C-alpha positions as a printed Julia matrix, in Angstrom:
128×3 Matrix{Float64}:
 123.77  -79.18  215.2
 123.81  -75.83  217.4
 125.35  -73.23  216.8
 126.15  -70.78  219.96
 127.55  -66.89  219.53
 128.6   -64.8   221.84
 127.22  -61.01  222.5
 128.44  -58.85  225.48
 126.71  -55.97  227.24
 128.18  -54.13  230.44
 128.58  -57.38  232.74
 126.21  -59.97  231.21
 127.2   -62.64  228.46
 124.38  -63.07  225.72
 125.13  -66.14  224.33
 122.59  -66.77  221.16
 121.82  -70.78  220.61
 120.52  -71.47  217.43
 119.85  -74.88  215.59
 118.98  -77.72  217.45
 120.35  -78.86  220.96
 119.71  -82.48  222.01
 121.82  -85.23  223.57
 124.29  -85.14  221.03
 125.76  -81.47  221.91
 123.72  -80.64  225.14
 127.06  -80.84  227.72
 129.63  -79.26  224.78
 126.41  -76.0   224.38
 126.79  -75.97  228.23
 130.16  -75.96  228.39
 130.55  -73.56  225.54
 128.38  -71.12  227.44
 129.88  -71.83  231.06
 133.68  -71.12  229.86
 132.36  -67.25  228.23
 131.65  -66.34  231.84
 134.12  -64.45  233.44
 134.22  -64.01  237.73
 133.58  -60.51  236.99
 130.4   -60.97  235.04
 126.88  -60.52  236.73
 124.82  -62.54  234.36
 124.37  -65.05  231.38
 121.33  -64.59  229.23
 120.63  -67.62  227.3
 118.7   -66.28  224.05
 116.81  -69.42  222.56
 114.59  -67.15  220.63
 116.09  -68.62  217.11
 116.56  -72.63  218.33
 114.33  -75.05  216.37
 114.37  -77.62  218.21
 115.36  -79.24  222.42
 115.07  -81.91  224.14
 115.21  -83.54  227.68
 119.06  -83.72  227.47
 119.53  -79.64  226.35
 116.37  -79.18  229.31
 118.79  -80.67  231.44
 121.86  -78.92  230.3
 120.16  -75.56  231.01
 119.22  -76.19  234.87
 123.56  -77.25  234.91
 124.15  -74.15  233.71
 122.03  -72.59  236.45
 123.17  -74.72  239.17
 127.11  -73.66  238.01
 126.15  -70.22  237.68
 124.57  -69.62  240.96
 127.7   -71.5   242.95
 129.66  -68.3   241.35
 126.74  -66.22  242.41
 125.76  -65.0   238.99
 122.22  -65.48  237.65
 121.08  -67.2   234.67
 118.28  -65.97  232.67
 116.69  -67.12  228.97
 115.01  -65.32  226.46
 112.17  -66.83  224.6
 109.11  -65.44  222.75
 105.71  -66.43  224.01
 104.19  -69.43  222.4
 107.09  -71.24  221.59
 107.07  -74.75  221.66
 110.37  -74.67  223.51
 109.09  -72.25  225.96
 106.36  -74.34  226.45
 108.57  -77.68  227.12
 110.52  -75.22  229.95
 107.32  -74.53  231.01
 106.48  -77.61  231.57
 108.94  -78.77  233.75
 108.92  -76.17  236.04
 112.19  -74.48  235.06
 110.46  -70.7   235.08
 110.4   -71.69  239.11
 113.83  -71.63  238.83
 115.1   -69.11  236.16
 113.83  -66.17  234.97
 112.31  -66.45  231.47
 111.83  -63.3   229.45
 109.93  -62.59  225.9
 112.52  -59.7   224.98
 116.51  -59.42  225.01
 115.7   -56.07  226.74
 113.64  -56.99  229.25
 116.14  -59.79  230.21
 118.98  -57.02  230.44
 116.43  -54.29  232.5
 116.32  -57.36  234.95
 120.11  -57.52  235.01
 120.73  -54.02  235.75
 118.07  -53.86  237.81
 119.38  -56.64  240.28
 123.0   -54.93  239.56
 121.72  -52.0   241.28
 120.45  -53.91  244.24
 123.33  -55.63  245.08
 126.51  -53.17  244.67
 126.97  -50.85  247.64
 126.2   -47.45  247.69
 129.22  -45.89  248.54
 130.97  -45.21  252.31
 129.27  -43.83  254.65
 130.63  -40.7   256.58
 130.84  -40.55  260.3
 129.6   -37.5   261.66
């Protein structure tokens, strides 16, 4: 069974999946994680630093997740330490190519206030 919680910081959901996410719960995680997402947020990062265990079904959940969250124009990013076996299987299919993977929680959020700042407007301009 998984088990996903719910963190919040400035405009990004941090939604923390532990246990083990395989055919069984892969669309309900998704789901779970796509509903916590408000229009006003920026960002989800999807911490898998504490999940034992995925397979092709959760793999497949995750790239969902990113296609949904990039419709609304809001980025998906996961958090997993180096050396992981799970990091390795998103590795492996080539899902770095399409979402950002980070070792930290921090580095993740730097990222997300980092493209924040890129994309909201300065502020008006004055005609002279």
């Amino acid at each position: 069974m998984a088990d996903v919680r719910f963190e919040r910081e400035d405009e990004t959901v941090i939604a923390v999946v532990t246990g083990e996410v395989d055919m069984s719960n892969a669309a309900t995680v998704r789901q779970q994680i796509a509903e916590s997402v408000t229009p006003d947020d920026d960002a989800v990062i999807v911490d898998l630093s504490e999940l034992s265990f995925i397979d092709s079904a959760g793999l497949h959940s995750l790239i969902e997740l990113g296609t949904v969250l990039d419709e609304r124009r809001q980025k998906l990013l996961l958090c997993l330490p180096p050396g992981s076996t799970i990091r390795r299987a998103i590795e492996i299919i080539g899902l770095p190519h399409a979402v950002s993977v980070y070792s930290e929680r921090s580095e993740a959020m730097e990222a997300v206030r980092a493209s924040a700042m890129e994309s909201r407007p300065i502020g008006p301009t004055e005609n002279a």
